[in-house]
Tab-separated table of C-alpha atoms in Angstrom:
chain	number	residue	atom	x	y	z
F	1	MET	CA	15.042	-45.828	-89.819
F	2	ILE	CA	12.732	-47.747	-92.099
F	3	GLU	CA	9.143	-48.228	-91.059
F	4	VAL	CA	8.584	-50.856	-88.292
F	5	THR	CA	5.621	-51.655	-86.107
F	6	LEU	CA	5.484	-51.209	-82.386
F	7	LYS	CA	5.014	-54.945	-82.163
F	8	GLN	CA	8.453	-55.345	-83.782
F	9	ILE	CA	9.796	-52.872	-81.187
F	10	GLN	CA	8.242	-55.002	-78.376
F	11	GLU	CA	9.997	-58.102	-79.749
F	12	TRP	CA	13.352	-56.394	-80.046
F	13	ILE	CA	13.736	-54.591	-76.669
F	14	ASP	CA	12.626	-54.888	-73.013
F	15	CYS	CA	9.547	-52.729	-72.870
F	16	GLU	CA	5.810	-52.489	-72.254
F	17	ILE	CA	3.391	-51.124	-74.843
F	18	ASP	CA	-0.422	-50.970	-74.671
F	19	GLU	CA	-1.852	-53.614	-76.953
F	20	GLN	CA	-4.076	-51.138	-78.802
F	21	PHE	CA	-0.908	-49.511	-80.344
F	22	LEU	CA	0.997	-52.618	-81.429
F	23	ASN	CA	-0.038	-52.384	-85.023
F	24	GLN	CA	0.919	-48.805	-85.300
F	25	SER	CA	4.311	-48.026	-86.976
F	26	ILE	CA	7.253	-45.599	-86.569
F	27	ALA	CA	9.805	-44.421	-89.098
F	28	GLY	CA	12.817	-42.450	-87.876
F	29	VAL	CA	14.195	-41.604	-84.417
F	30	THR	CA	15.012	-38.293	-82.751
F	31	ILE	CA	16.090	-37.093	-79.262
F	32	ASP	CA	15.179	-33.481	-80.133
F	33	SER	CA	11.479	-32.716	-79.795
F	34	ARG	CA	12.016	-29.743	-82.106
F	35	GLN	CA	12.839	-32.057	-85.013
F	36	ILE	CA	9.755	-34.287	-84.978
F	37	ASP	CA	8.659	-35.640	-88.363
F	38	SER	CA	5.578	-37.757	-88.911
F	39	LYS	CA	5.796	-41.254	-87.344
F	40	MET	CA	9.125	-40.540	-85.644
F	41	LEU	CA	10.071	-42.257	-82.368
F	42	PHE	CA	10.868	-39.640	-79.754
F	43	ILE	CA	13.474	-40.636	-77.149
F	44	PRO	CA	13.552	-38.404	-74.066
F	45	PHE	CA	16.545	-38.339	-71.653
F	46	LYS	CA	16.528	-37.235	-68.014
F	47	GLY	CA	19.468	-34.841	-67.795
F	48	GLU	CA	20.887	-32.803	-64.912
F	49	ASN	CA	19.273	-29.619	-66.168
F	50	VAL	CA	16.451	-30.640	-68.507
F	51	ASP	CA	14.128	-33.656	-68.353
F	52	GLY	CA	13.136	-34.605	-71.838
F	53	HIS	CA	9.995	-36.317	-70.573
F	54	LYS	CA	8.285	-32.975	-70.312
F	55	PHE	CA	8.377	-32.742	-74.143
F	56	VAL	CA	6.691	-36.095	-74.769
F	57	LYS	CA	3.189	-34.727	-75.032
F	58	GLN	CA	4.269	-31.956	-77.482
F	59	ALA	CA	6.246	-34.497	-79.601
F	60	LEU	CA	3.162	-36.737	-79.949
F	61	ASN	CA	0.905	-33.755	-80.710
F	62	ASP	CA	3.452	-32.836	-83.440
F	63	GLY	CA	3.089	-36.152	-85.181
F	64	ALA	CA	5.533	-38.499	-83.454
F	65	GLY	CA	4.590	-42.099	-84.075
F	66	ALA	CA	5.489	-43.087	-80.381
F	67	SER	CA	7.776	-42.098	-77.540
F	68	PHE	CA	9.918	-43.929	-75.022
F	69	TYR	CA	9.036	-43.165	-71.427
F	70	GLN	CA	11.164	-44.207	-68.446
F	71	LYS	CA	9.377	-46.157	-65.778
F	72	GLY	CA	8.973	-44.356	-62.437
F	73	GLU	CA	8.845	-40.933	-64.103
F	74	THR	CA	5.635	-38.932	-63.588
F	75	ILE	CA	3.510	-38.853	-66.711
F	76	ASP	CA	0.898	-36.284	-67.813
F	77	GLU	CA	-2.380	-38.166	-67.729
F	78	THR	CA	-3.674	-36.246	-70.762
F	79	ILE	CA	-1.073	-37.916	-73.035
F	80	THR	CA	-3.077	-40.228	-75.327
F	81	GLY	CA	-0.466	-41.361	-77.941
F	82	PRO	CA	1.623	-44.540	-77.997
F	83	ILE	CA	3.975	-44.801	-75.101
F	84	ILE	CA	6.836	-47.352	-74.929
F	85	TRP	CA	7.675	-47.908	-71.286
F	86	VAL	CA	11.322	-48.817	-70.637
F	87	ASP	CA	13.512	-49.116	-67.590
F	88	ASP	CA	16.049	-46.665	-68.955
F	89	THR	CA	15.728	-44.684	-72.177
F	90	LEU	CA	19.418	-44.698	-73.008
F	91	SER	CA	19.728	-48.474	-72.589
F	92	ALA	CA	16.577	-48.920	-74.604
F	93	LEU	CA	18.006	-46.755	-77.392
F	94	GLN	CA	21.094	-48.949	-77.439
F	95	GLN	CA	19.074	-52.186	-77.434
F	96	LEU	CA	16.907	-50.865	-80.282
F	97	ALA	CA	20.043	-49.867	-82.331
F	98	GLN	CA	21.555	-53.305	-81.871
F	99	ALA	CA	18.332	-55.086	-82.884
F	100	TYR	CA	17.783	-52.792	-85.796
F	101	LEU	CA	21.317	-53.310	-87.051
F	102	ARG	CA	20.780	-57.059	-87.041
F	103	TYR	CA	17.526	-56.489	-88.866
F	104	VAL	CA	19.107	-54.438	-91.695
F	105	ASN	CA	22.214	-56.635	-91.518
F	106	PRO	CA	24.844	-54.562	-93.358
F	107	HIS	CA	28.574	-55.293	-93.230
F	108	VAL	CA	29.795	-53.346	-90.228
F	109	ILE	CA	33.171	-51.602	-90.129
F	110	ALA	CA	34.062	-50.023	-86.735
F	111	VAL	CA	36.870	-47.480	-86.518
F	112	THR	CA	38.614	-46.081	-83.468
F	113	GLY	CA	42.003	-44.501	-82.663
F	114	SER	CA	43.565	-41.517	-80.970
F	115	ASN	CA	44.066	-39.751	-84.300
F	116	GLY	CA	42.682	-40.176	-87.764
F	117	LYS	CA	39.302	-41.863	-86.996
F	118	THR	CA	37.317	-39.505	-89.205
F	119	THR	CA	40.032	-39.405	-91.917
F	120	THR	CA	40.157	-43.207	-92.123
F	121	LYS	CA	36.364	-43.385	-92.096
F	122	ASP	CA	36.260	-40.964	-95.003
F	123	MET	CA	38.923	-43.004	-96.877
F	124	ILE	CA	37.106	-46.268	-96.284
F	125	GLU	CA	33.884	-44.695	-97.615
F	126	SER	CA	35.736	-43.359	-100.664
F	127	VAL	CA	37.157	-46.817	-101.485
F	128	LEU	CA	33.894	-48.610	-101.082
F	129	LYS	CA	31.151	-46.195	-102.134
F	130	PRO	CA	31.140	-46.593	-105.892
F	131	GLN	CA	30.592	-50.328	-105.534
F	132	PHE	CA	28.381	-50.508	-102.375
F	133	LYS	CA	25.632	-48.530	-100.687
F	134	VAL	CA	27.561	-47.075	-97.729
F	135	LYS	CA	26.495	-45.104	-94.720
F	136	LYS	CA	28.994	-43.671	-92.260
F	137	THR	CA	28.931	-41.886	-88.906
F	138	LEU	CA	28.201	-38.172	-89.472
F	139	GLY	CA	30.100	-35.561	-87.558
F	140	ASN	CA	31.028	-36.698	-84.076
F	141	TYR	CA	28.127	-39.073	-83.533
F	142	ASN	CA	30.563	-41.618	-82.147
F	143	ASN	CA	29.471	-42.081	-78.445
F	144	GLU	CA	26.899	-44.071	-76.501
F	145	ILE	CA	24.043	-41.866	-77.875
F	146	GLY	CA	25.432	-40.754	-81.249
F	147	MET	CA	26.421	-44.204	-82.547
F	148	PRO	CA	22.960	-45.809	-81.875
F	149	LEU	CA	21.283	-42.834	-83.600
F	150	THR	CA	23.659	-43.334	-86.557
F	151	ILE	CA	22.634	-47.029	-86.743
F	152	LEU	CA	18.965	-46.127	-86.644
F	153	GLN	CA	19.389	-43.990	-89.800
F	154	LEU	CA	20.350	-46.946	-91.919
F	155	ASP	CA	18.192	-47.749	-94.887
F	156	HIS	CA	16.900	-51.278	-95.645
F	157	ASP	CA	19.327	-51.555	-98.578
F	158	THR	CA	22.390	-50.259	-96.751
F	159	GLU	CA	25.229	-52.651	-97.522
F	160	ILE	CA	28.059	-51.113	-95.527
F	161	SER	CA	27.848	-49.304	-92.246
F	162	ILE	CA	31.045	-47.488	-91.211
F	163	LEU	CA	30.791	-46.631	-87.455
F	164	GLU	CA	33.287	-44.336	-85.713
F	165	MET	CA	33.816	-45.073	-82.032
F	166	GLY	CA	35.077	-42.466	-79.618
F	167	MET	CA	35.761	-42.641	-75.881
F	168	SER	CA	37.059	-40.725	-72.928
F	169	GLY	CA	37.366	-43.677	-70.429
F	170	PHE	CA	37.423	-47.437	-70.086
F	171	HIS	CA	34.482	-49.682	-71.169
F	172	GLU	CA	32.973	-47.036	-73.417
F	173	ILE	CA	34.219	-48.541	-76.675
F	174	GLU	CA	33.450	-52.042	-75.276
F	175	LEU	CA	29.795	-50.974	-75.107
F	176	LEU	CA	29.806	-49.525	-78.622
F	177	SER	CA	31.578	-52.644	-80.046
F	178	LYS	CA	29.087	-55.009	-78.472
F	179	ILE	CA	26.184	-52.945	-79.836
F	180	ALA	CA	27.709	-52.867	-83.392
F	181	GLU	CA	29.096	-56.438	-83.557
F	182	PRO	CA	31.503	-55.410	-86.346
F	183	ASP	CA	32.730	-57.590	-89.185
F	184	ILE	CA	35.857	-55.423	-89.418
F	185	ALA	CA	37.428	-53.483	-86.464
F	186	VAL	CA	40.148	-50.828	-86.967
F	187	ILE	CA	42.506	-49.038	-84.691
F	188	THR	CA	44.312	-46.259	-86.502
F	189	ASN	CA	46.922	-45.468	-83.769
F	190	ILE	CA	47.499	-44.815	-80.109
F	191	GLY	CA	48.276	-41.247	-79.194
F	192	GLU	CA	47.873	-39.152	-76.084
F	193	SER	CA	44.277	-37.911	-76.269
F	194	HIS	CA	42.413	-38.481	-72.889
F	195	MET	CA	45.667	-39.056	-71.087
F	196	GLN	CA	44.232	-37.287	-68.044
F	197	ASP	CA	41.389	-39.855	-67.897
F	198	LEU	CA	43.339	-42.985	-68.765
F	199	GLY	CA	46.561	-42.233	-67.086
F	200	SER	CA	49.087	-43.469	-69.735
F	201	ARG	CA	49.449	-44.495	-73.382
F	202	GLU	CA	49.254	-48.133	-72.144
F	203	GLY	CA	45.771	-47.244	-70.697
F	204	ILE	CA	44.754	-45.637	-73.964
F	205	ALA	CA	45.784	-48.758	-75.902
F	206	GLN	CA	43.859	-50.969	-73.579
F	207	ALA	CA	40.676	-48.729	-73.934
F	208	LYS	CA	40.966	-48.635	-77.733
F	209	PHE	CA	41.463	-52.386	-77.916
F	210	GLU	CA	37.976	-52.895	-76.504
F	211	ILE	CA	36.821	-52.394	-80.150
F	212	THR	CA	37.667	-56.093	-80.605
F	213	LEU	CA	35.257	-57.330	-77.839
F	214	GLY	CA	32.265	-57.197	-80.161
F	215	LEU	CA	34.139	-58.367	-83.293
F	216	LYS	CA	32.490	-61.314	-84.984
F	217	ASN	CA	34.208	-64.696	-85.092
F	218	GLU	CA	36.486	-64.790	-88.103
F	219	GLY	CA	36.136	-61.011	-88.413
F	220	LEU	CA	39.025	-58.906	-89.530
F	221	PHE	CA	41.060	-56.718	-87.147
F	222	ILE	CA	43.212	-54.049	-88.845
F	223	TYR	CA	45.643	-52.174	-86.663
F	224	ASP	CA	48.815	-49.995	-86.583
F	225	GLY	CA	51.583	-52.584	-86.618
F	226	ASP	CA	54.207	-49.998	-85.769
F	227	GLU	CA	52.702	-49.440	-82.315
F	228	PRO	CA	54.327	-51.756	-79.728
F	229	LEU	CA	51.606	-51.081	-77.161
F	230	LEU	CA	49.086	-53.072	-79.264
F	231	LYS	CA	51.197	-56.171	-79.675
F	232	PRO	CA	50.463	-57.821	-76.289
F	233	HIS	CA	46.753	-57.333	-76.865
F	234	VAL	CA	46.927	-58.624	-80.400
F	235	ASP	CA	48.745	-61.765	-79.187
F	236	GLN	CA	45.743	-62.623	-77.050
F	237	LEU	CA	43.075	-62.427	-79.867
F	238	LYS	CA	41.405	-65.663	-80.846
F	239	ASN	CA	39.274	-66.565	-83.818
F	240	VAL	CA	39.873	-63.390	-85.796
F	241	LYS	CA	41.910	-62.551	-88.808
F	242	LEU	CA	44.697	-59.920	-88.486
F	243	THR	CA	46.076	-57.255	-90.802
F	244	SER	CA	48.700	-54.836	-89.677
F	245	VAL	CA	49.693	-51.659	-91.529
F	246	GLY	CA	52.738	-49.521	-91.066
F	247	LEU	CA	56.317	-48.626	-92.120
F	248	ASN	CA	58.089	-51.570	-90.448
F	249	ASP	CA	58.906	-54.597	-92.559
F	250	ASP	CA	57.030	-57.048	-90.359
F	251	ASN	CA	53.607	-55.561	-91.216
F	252	THR	CA	51.088	-57.266	-93.423
F	253	TYR	CA	50.941	-54.080	-95.472
F	254	VAL	CA	54.316	-52.259	-95.587
F	255	CYS	CA	53.795	-48.694	-96.588
F	256	LYS	CA	56.465	-46.563	-98.275
F	257	ILE	CA	56.289	-42.969	-99.648
F	258	ASN	CA	57.464	-42.734	-103.239
F	259	ASP	CA	56.896	-39.097	-104.002
F	260	PHE	CA	55.649	-35.955	-102.322
F	261	ALA	CA	53.611	-33.234	-104.138
F	262	THR	CA	51.993	-30.036	-103.050
F	263	GLU	CA	48.578	-31.671	-103.441
F	264	GLY	CA	49.277	-35.107	-102.015
F	265	ILE	CA	51.505	-38.133	-101.948
F	266	VAL	CA	52.357	-41.232	-104.002
F	267	PHE	CA	53.017	-44.378	-101.972
F	268	SER	CA	53.437	-48.120	-102.402
F	269	ILE	CA	52.198	-51.127	-100.480
F	270	ASN	CA	54.564	-54.112	-100.172
F	271	GLU	CA	56.639	-52.525	-103.000
F	272	SER	CA	54.220	-53.905	-105.499
F	273	GLU	CA	51.127	-51.734	-105.613
F	274	GLN	CA	51.374	-47.994	-106.030
F	275	TYR	CA	48.655	-45.564	-105.081
F	276	VAL	CA	48.023	-41.799	-105.434
F	277	LEU	CA	46.516	-40.043	-102.395
F	278	PRO	CA	45.275	-36.470	-102.914
F	279	ILE	CA	45.997	-35.605	-99.228
F	280	LEU	CA	49.109	-34.470	-97.487
F	281	GLY	CA	50.991	-36.337	-94.857
F	282	THR	CA	52.849	-39.561	-94.325
F	283	HIS	CA	50.450	-40.401	-91.520
F	284	ASN	CA	47.629	-40.363	-93.997
F	285	MET	CA	49.384	-43.074	-95.981
F	286	LYS	CA	48.787	-45.443	-93.065
F	287	ASN	CA	45.186	-44.416	-92.903
F	288	ALA	CA	44.890	-45.035	-96.616
F	289	ALA	CA	46.460	-48.484	-96.202
F	290	ILE	CA	43.706	-49.303	-93.753
F	291	ALA	CA	41.103	-48.351	-96.355
F	292	ILE	CA	42.920	-50.454	-98.886
F	293	ALA	CA	42.855	-53.432	-96.552
F	294	VAL	CA	39.142	-53.042	-96.106
F	295	GLY	CA	38.627	-52.873	-99.836
F	296	LYS	CA	40.583	-56.111	-100.371
F	297	ARG	CA	38.613	-57.805	-97.621
F	298	LEU	CA	35.500	-56.973	-99.557
F	299	ASN	CA	36.938	-58.363	-102.805
F	300	LEU	CA	37.688	-55.163	-104.612
F	301	ASP	CA	40.516	-55.396	-107.171
F	302	TYR	CA	43.569	-53.163	-107.309
F	303	GLU	CA	42.379	-50.968	-110.212
F	304	THR	CA	39.110	-50.269	-108.421
F	305	ILE	CA	40.750	-49.365	-105.126
F	306	TYR	CA	43.396	-47.241	-106.887
F	307	HIS	CA	40.759	-45.223	-108.704
F	308	ASN	CA	38.406	-44.802	-105.776
F	309	LEU	CA	41.187	-43.765	-103.324
F	310	LYS	CA	42.367	-41.113	-105.816
F	311	GLN	CA	38.987	-39.437	-105.480
F	312	VAL	CA	38.938	-39.209	-101.676
F	313	LYS	CA	37.685	-36.067	-99.970
F	314	LEU	CA	38.066	-35.514	-96.214
F	315	THR	CA	35.679	-33.988	-93.658
F	316	GLY	CA	36.696	-30.330	-93.138
F	317	MET	CA	39.598	-28.919	-91.263
F	318	ARG	CA	41.753	-32.059	-91.704
F	319	MET	CA	44.796	-31.202	-93.928
F	320	GLU	CA	42.394	-29.015	-95.887
F	321	GLN	CA	44.347	-26.899	-98.395
F	322	HIS	CA	43.411	-23.393	-99.552
F	323	VAL	CA	45.364	-21.313	-102.117
F	324	THR	CA	44.621	-17.622	-101.651
F	325	ASP	CA	44.511	-14.898	-104.350
F	326	GLU	CA	47.908	-13.815	-103.020
F	327	GLY	CA	49.386	-17.259	-103.713
F	328	LEU	CA	49.556	-18.450	-100.135
F	329	VAL	CA	49.026	-22.157	-99.495
F	330	VAL	CA	47.100	-22.432	-96.212
F	331	ILE	CA	46.702	-25.896	-94.727
F	332	ASN	CA	43.815	-26.093	-92.269
F	333	ASP	CA	44.481	-28.959	-89.864
F	334	ALA	CA	42.751	-27.223	-86.938
F	335	TYR	CA	39.882	-29.656	-86.231
F	336	ASN	CA	41.898	-31.320	-83.375
F	337	ALA	CA	45.356	-32.148	-82.135
F	338	SER	CA	47.572	-34.367	-80.083
F	339	PRO	CA	51.343	-34.455	-79.725
F	340	THR	CA	51.512	-37.311	-82.219
F	341	SER	CA	49.392	-35.606	-84.848
F	342	MET	CA	51.383	-32.365	-84.343
F	343	LYS	CA	54.557	-34.255	-85.070
F	344	ALA	CA	52.985	-35.677	-88.163
F	345	ALA	CA	51.939	-32.140	-89.213
F	346	ILE	CA	55.484	-30.969	-88.789
F	347	ASP	CA	56.752	-33.804	-91.067
F	348	THR	CA	54.178	-32.878	-93.670
F	349	LEU	CA	55.201	-29.227	-93.760
F	350	ALA	CA	58.901	-30.176	-93.705
F	351	ASN	CA	58.451	-31.990	-97.032
F	352	MET	CA	56.997	-28.984	-98.841
F	353	THR	CA	58.757	-26.363	-100.800
F	354	GLY	CA	58.761	-22.572	-100.247
F	355	ARG	CA	58.881	-20.762	-96.893
F	356	LYS	CA	57.386	-23.033	-94.143
F	357	ILE	CA	55.263	-21.383	-91.462
F	358	LEU	CA	53.846	-23.446	-88.581
F	359	ILE	CA	51.067	-22.116	-86.363
F	360	LEU	CA	50.366	-24.389	-83.310
F	361	GLY	CA	47.906	-23.963	-80.472
F	362	ASP	CA	47.411	-25.829	-77.185
F	363	VAL	CA	46.802	-29.601	-77.096
F	364	LEU	CA	44.165	-30.001	-74.417
F	365	GLU	CA	43.338	-32.913	-72.126
F	366	LEU	CA	46.890	-34.138	-71.565
F	367	GLY	CA	46.787	-34.061	-67.831
F	368	GLN	CA	49.887	-33.723	-65.664
F	369	ASP	CA	52.307	-34.591	-68.489
F	370	SER	CA	51.057	-31.642	-70.690
F	371	LYS	CA	54.098	-29.473	-70.260
F	372	LYS	CA	56.518	-32.319	-71.090
F	373	MET	CA	54.536	-33.387	-74.140
F	374	HIS	CA	54.379	-29.811	-75.529
F	375	GLN	CA	58.114	-29.463	-74.960
F	376	GLN	CA	58.569	-32.705	-76.979
F	377	VAL	CA	56.699	-31.235	-79.892
F	378	GLY	CA	59.083	-28.195	-79.742
F	379	ASN	CA	62.117	-30.512	-79.687
F	380	TYR	CA	60.753	-32.356	-82.707
F	381	LEU	CA	61.362	-29.248	-84.770
F	382	ALA	CA	65.068	-30.049	-84.827
F	383	ASN	CA	66.389	-30.341	-88.518
F	384	LYS	CA	62.924	-30.055	-89.980
F	385	GLY	CA	63.658	-26.837	-91.925
F	386	ILE	CA	60.708	-24.847	-90.542
F	387	ASP	CA	61.213	-21.131	-91.120
F	388	VAL	CA	58.644	-19.554	-88.862
F	389	LEU	CA	56.998	-20.987	-85.652
F	390	LEU	CA	54.016	-19.168	-84.185
F	391	THR	CA	52.369	-20.544	-81.040
F	392	TYR	CA	49.167	-19.594	-79.272
F	393	GLY	CA	47.925	-20.483	-75.809
F	394	THR	CA	49.194	-21.339	-72.363
F	395	GLU	CA	50.356	-24.854	-73.098
F	396	ALA	CA	51.754	-24.014	-76.562
F	397	SER	CA	54.191	-21.724	-74.853
F	398	TYR	CA	56.123	-24.843	-74.012
F	399	ILE	CA	56.457	-25.662	-77.711
F	400	TYR	CA	57.825	-22.225	-78.212
F	401	GLU	CA	60.134	-22.595	-75.237
F	402	THR	CA	61.920	-25.716	-76.657
F	403	GLY	CA	61.362	-24.970	-80.361
F	404	GLN	CA	62.355	-21.272	-80.662
F	405	ASN	CA	66.035	-21.961	-81.325
F	406	LEU	CA	65.307	-24.807	-83.828
F	407	VAL	CA	63.582	-22.568	-86.405
F	408	THR	CA	64.688	-19.440	-88.196
F	409	GLN	CA	62.100	-17.204	-86.429
F	410	ALA	CA	59.615	-17.855	-83.518
F	411	VAL	CA	56.993	-15.832	-81.737
F	412	HIS	CA	54.564	-16.820	-78.982
F	413	TYR	CA	51.151	-15.142	-78.539
F	414	ASP	CA	48.560	-15.224	-75.766
F	415	ASP	CA	46.239	-13.109	-77.911
F	416	LYS	CA	44.855	-14.679	-81.078
F	417	SER	CA	44.068	-11.351	-82.728
F	418	GLN	CA	47.673	-10.310	-82.319
F	419	LEU	CA	48.784	-13.546	-83.992
F	420	ILE	CA	46.379	-12.984	-86.857
F	421	ASN	CA	47.637	-9.482	-87.418
F	422	TYR	CA	51.265	-10.653	-87.427
F	423	ILE	CA	50.797	-13.630	-89.827
F	424	SER	CA	48.636	-11.373	-92.099
F	425	ASP	CA	51.496	-8.837	-92.246
F	426	ILE	CA	54.397	-11.321	-92.873
F	427	ALA	CA	52.640	-13.812	-95.186
F	428	GLN	CA	53.835	-13.669	-98.829
F	429	GLN	CA	53.435	-15.522	-102.123
F	430	ASP	CA	54.437	-19.232	-102.146
F	431	ASP	CA	54.439	-19.482	-98.341
F	432	LYS	CA	53.146	-22.766	-96.956
F	433	ILE	CA	51.274	-22.060	-93.725
F	434	LEU	CA	50.092	-25.079	-91.662
F	435	ILE	CA	47.742	-24.450	-88.676
F	436	LYS	CA	46.936	-26.975	-85.960
F	437	GLY	CA	45.618	-27.088	-82.419
F	438	SER	CA	42.899	-28.619	-80.262
F	439	ARG	CA	39.307	-27.970	-81.113
F	440	GLY	CA	38.842	-25.642	-78.156
F	441	MET	CA	41.534	-23.274	-79.522
F	442	LYS	CA	39.428	-22.422	-82.563
F	443	LEU	CA	42.408	-21.861	-84.806
F	444	GLU	CA	40.100	-21.914	-87.825
F	445	GLU	CA	39.689	-18.213	-87.053
F	446	VAL	CA	43.353	-17.838	-88.176
F	447	VAL	CA	42.600	-19.758	-91.325
F	448	ASP	CA	39.554	-17.635	-92.058
F	449	ALA	CA	41.522	-14.478	-91.662
F	450	LEU	CA	44.162	-15.648	-94.157
F	451	ILE	CA	41.809	-16.939	-96.789
């Protein structure tokens, strides 16, 4: 956050500040009193277990420029530094982020989807960064606290802000979209994540579509045109421009794989423009097409987009390849999983040469349909040419149950160390080993053991 005065803060949000402090300034924001730098604004939250207000005095003593304080909370009378009194510290953070974003005024690109949010965000950054000053959401700062904090890290000369938006229920993305007021809104796809909270894929589509509620008039909405659940929502949109990406011929950008390689893919858009993507997976072709659409919207030419996309690097544990000293190719896709992304991973492995070994863990948060969805992943292995299937976890046992007769060899494990010992024993040169599961399964431990 660039330096602003408390008088500006007072003009931006609903708050009360003692007049003697209005000419003082702040630079930067934190919610962690252990990370105070000079002039930072400290924002305390009242949680179930810890009340951040008890750290306000220390934050000011450590050099904070000011602190929010929630009205009605008891305050230590010995505090002498600048206090910004607000009705609710979280709402005030969100108001501040919205006002600051308007003040910096970058082009805002908002990205959501069941799978591929971070990958698409990385690709958009890669396409734009050589020509623009770009800042994107870091890590998983994509919720009602993280996204405002991301916004408040923007510099005065930031030209593009790429904001990832996550959710677990209805109205969460609506809030984020109305804070961000994007120029471009993106839905990568509709999967099954958060099924237990939203009840159905239709519910997930409705919740994701909330990203359009803050979209500026004449803004651009880019979406997965192969997903029928989005069509009824798209048909109701007014005063925005539409771009669909996908494999079907009725999309704005029709994507087609031209060639597979160990290190990535070659694909075309509308049979006229060809691109090289140094990342595995047909599903990543659609994510790349979104980044291409963004680049074109911002007037980049084909040669520039081609060159920039060819340099893309993804955040870790997303189709991340390692070649070991023994000649194994280990593909770490263990950051997260859904049934849809598991099927995409199966397709990716199926198109590779050498012995194909698939290691799958539980997909979490699927609710009452979890068993059926894991069984569907197992059934998807039919005619894919997978040589070895190894599964780990309670729910993944259903993948094993339906998939064991569709591969050459299959073993299920409830103990991760036993799985690690087994794969370490059987792995040999030129094997392609793809590892995927939900974050909570920590399958990167299998990757670490192999590499």
